[in-house]
Backbone as ProteinMPNN parsed JSONL, in Angstrom:
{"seq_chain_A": "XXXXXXXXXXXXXXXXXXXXXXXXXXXXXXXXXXXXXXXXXXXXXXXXXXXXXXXXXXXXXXXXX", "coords_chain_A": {"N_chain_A": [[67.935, 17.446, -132.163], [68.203, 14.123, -132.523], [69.847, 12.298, -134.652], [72.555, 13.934, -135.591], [73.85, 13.709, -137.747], [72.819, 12.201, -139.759], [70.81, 13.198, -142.547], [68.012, 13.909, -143.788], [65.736, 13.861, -146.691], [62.565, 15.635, -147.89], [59.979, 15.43, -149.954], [57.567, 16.292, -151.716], [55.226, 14.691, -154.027], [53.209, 14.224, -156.995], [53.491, 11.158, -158.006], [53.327, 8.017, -158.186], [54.203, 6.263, -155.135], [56.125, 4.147, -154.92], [57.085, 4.341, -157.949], [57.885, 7.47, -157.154], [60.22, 6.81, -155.044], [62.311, 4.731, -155.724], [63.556, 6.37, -158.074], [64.522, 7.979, -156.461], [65.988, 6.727, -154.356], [68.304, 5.916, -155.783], [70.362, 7.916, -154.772], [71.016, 8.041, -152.298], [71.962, 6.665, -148.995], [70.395, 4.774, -147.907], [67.147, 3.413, -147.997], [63.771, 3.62, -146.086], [60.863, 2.214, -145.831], [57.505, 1.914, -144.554], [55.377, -1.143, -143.974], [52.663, -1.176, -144.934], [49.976, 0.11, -146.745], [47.24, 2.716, -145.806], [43.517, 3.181, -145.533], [41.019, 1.868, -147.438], [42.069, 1.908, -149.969], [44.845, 1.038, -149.692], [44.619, -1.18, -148.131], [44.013, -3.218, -150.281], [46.037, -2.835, -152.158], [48.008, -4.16, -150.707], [51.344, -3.987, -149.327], [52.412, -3.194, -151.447], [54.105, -0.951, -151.967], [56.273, -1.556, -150.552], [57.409, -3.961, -150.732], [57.828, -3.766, -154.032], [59.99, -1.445, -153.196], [61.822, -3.0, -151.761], [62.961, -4.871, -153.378], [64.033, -4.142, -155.33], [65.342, -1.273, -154.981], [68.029, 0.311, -155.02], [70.218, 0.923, -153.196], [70.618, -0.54, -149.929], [67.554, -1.397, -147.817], [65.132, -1.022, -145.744], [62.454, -2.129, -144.211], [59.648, -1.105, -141.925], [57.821, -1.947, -139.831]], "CA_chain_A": [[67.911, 16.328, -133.078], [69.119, 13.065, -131.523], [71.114, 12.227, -135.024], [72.675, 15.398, -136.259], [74.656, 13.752, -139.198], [71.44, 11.508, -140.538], [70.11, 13.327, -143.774], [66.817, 13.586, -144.309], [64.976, 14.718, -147.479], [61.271, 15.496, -147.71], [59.697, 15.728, -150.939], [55.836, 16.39, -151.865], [54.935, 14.39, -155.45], [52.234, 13.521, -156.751], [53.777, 10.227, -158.395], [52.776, 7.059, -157.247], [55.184, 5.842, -154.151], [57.262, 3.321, -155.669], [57.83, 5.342, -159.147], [59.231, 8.272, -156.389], [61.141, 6.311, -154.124], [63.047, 4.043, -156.331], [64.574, 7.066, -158.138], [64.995, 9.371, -155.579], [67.054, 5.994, -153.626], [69.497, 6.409, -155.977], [71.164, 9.315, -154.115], [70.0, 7.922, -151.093], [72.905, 5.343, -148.385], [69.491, 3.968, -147.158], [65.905, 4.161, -148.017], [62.969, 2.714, -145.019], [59.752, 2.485, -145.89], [56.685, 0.988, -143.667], [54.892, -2.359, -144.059], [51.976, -0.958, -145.627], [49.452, 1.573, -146.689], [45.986, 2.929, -144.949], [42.546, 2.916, -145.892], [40.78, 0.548, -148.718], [43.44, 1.634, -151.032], [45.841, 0.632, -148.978], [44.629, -3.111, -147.876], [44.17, -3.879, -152.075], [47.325, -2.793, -152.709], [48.755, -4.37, -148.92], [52.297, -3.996, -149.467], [53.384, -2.939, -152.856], [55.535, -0.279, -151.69], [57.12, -2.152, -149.796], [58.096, -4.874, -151.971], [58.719, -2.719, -154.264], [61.342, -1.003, -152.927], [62.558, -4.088, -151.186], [63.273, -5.818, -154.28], [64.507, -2.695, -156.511], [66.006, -0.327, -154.481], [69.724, 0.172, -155.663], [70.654, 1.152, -151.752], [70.278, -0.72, -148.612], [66.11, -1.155, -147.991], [64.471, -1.295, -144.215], [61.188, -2.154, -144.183], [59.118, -1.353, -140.663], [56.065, -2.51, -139.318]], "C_chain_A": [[68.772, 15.201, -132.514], [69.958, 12.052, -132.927], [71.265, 12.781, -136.231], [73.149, 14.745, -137.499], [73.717, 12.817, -140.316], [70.708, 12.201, -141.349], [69.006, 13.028, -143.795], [66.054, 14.242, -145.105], [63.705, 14.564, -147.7], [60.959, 16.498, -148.907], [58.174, 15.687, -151.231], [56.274, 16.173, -153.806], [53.387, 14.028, -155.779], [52.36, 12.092, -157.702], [53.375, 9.449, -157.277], [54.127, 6.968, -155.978], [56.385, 5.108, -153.981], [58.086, 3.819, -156.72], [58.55, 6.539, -158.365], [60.48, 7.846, -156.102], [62.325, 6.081, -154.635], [64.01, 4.885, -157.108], [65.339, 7.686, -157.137], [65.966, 8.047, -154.568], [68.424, 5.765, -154.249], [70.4, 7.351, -155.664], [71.447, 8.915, -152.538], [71.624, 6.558, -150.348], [71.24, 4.376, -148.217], [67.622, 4.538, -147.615], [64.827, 3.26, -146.696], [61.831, 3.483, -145.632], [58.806, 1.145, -144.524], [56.018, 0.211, -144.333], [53.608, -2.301, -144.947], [51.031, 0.38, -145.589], [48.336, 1.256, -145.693], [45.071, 3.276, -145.878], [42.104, 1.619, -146.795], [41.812, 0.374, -149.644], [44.286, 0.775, -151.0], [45.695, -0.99, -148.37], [44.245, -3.301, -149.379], [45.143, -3.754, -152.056], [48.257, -3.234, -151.377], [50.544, -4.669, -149.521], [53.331, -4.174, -150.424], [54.392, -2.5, -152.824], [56.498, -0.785, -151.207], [58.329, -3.224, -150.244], [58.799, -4.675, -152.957], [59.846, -2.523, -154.194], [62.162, -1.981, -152.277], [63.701, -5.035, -152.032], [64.225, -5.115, -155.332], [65.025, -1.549, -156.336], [67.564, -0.631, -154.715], [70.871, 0.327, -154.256], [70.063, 0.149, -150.624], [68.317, -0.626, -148.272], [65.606, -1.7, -146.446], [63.187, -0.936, -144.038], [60.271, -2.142, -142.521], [57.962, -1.223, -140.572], [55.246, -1.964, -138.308]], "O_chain_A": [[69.917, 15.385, -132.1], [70.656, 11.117, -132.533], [70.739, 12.583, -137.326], [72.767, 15.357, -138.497], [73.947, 12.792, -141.525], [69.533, 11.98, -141.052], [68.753, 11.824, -143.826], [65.52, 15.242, -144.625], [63.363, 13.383, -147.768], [61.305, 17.671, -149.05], [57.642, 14.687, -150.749], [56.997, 16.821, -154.563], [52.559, 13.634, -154.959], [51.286, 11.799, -158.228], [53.152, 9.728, -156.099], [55.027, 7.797, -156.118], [57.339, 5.294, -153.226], [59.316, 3.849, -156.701], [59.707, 6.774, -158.711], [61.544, 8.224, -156.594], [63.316, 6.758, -154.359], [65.189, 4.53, -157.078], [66.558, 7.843, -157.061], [66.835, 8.63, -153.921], [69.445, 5.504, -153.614], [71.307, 7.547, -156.473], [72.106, 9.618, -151.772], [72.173, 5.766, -151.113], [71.265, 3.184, -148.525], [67.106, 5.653, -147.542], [65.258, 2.142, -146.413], [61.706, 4.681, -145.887], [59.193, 0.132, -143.942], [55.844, 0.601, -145.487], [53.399, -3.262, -145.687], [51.133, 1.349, -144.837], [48.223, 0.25, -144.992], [45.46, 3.66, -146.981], [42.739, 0.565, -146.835], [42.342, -0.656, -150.062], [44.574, -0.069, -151.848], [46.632, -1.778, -148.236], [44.29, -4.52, -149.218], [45.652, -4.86, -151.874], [49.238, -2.536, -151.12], [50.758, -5.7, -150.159], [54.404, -4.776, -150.468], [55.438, -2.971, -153.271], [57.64, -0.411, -151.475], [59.554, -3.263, -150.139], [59.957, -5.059, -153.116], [60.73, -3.101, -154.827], [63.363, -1.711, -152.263], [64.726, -5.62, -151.681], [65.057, -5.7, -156.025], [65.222, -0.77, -157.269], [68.11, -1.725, -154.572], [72.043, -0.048, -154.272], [68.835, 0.162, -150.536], [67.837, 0.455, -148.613], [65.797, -2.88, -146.153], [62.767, 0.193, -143.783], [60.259, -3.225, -141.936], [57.184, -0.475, -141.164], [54.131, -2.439, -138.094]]}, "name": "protein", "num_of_chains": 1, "seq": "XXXXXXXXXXXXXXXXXXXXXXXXXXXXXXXXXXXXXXXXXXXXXXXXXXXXXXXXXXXXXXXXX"}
């Protein structure tokens, strides 16, 4: 692992992506999400999550592309 003291939790929901995140970043130094989703879904909704959590995250928010 190139960084041993970096935390990472991995959770299976079936809540939307934003309603997860946004709680579960309360616990959280840092949350990163990416720029947007995939398929049709995902260009209608082009960068909810993102925003989202950009805007409403209670921690630190790094959005990558």
């Amino acid at each position: 692992m190139d960084y041993p003291d970096v935390e990472v939790r991995e959770e299976i929901t079936t809540r939307q992506p934003a309603e997860a995140l946004l709680p579960a970043a309360e616990e959280a130094d840092m949350v990163a999400v990416g720029t947007r989703g995939r398929g049709l879904v995902g260009a209608t909704l082009l960068g909810s999550v993102s925003h989202a959590v950009a805007h409403y995250a209670p921690c630190p928010a790094v959005v990558v592309s």
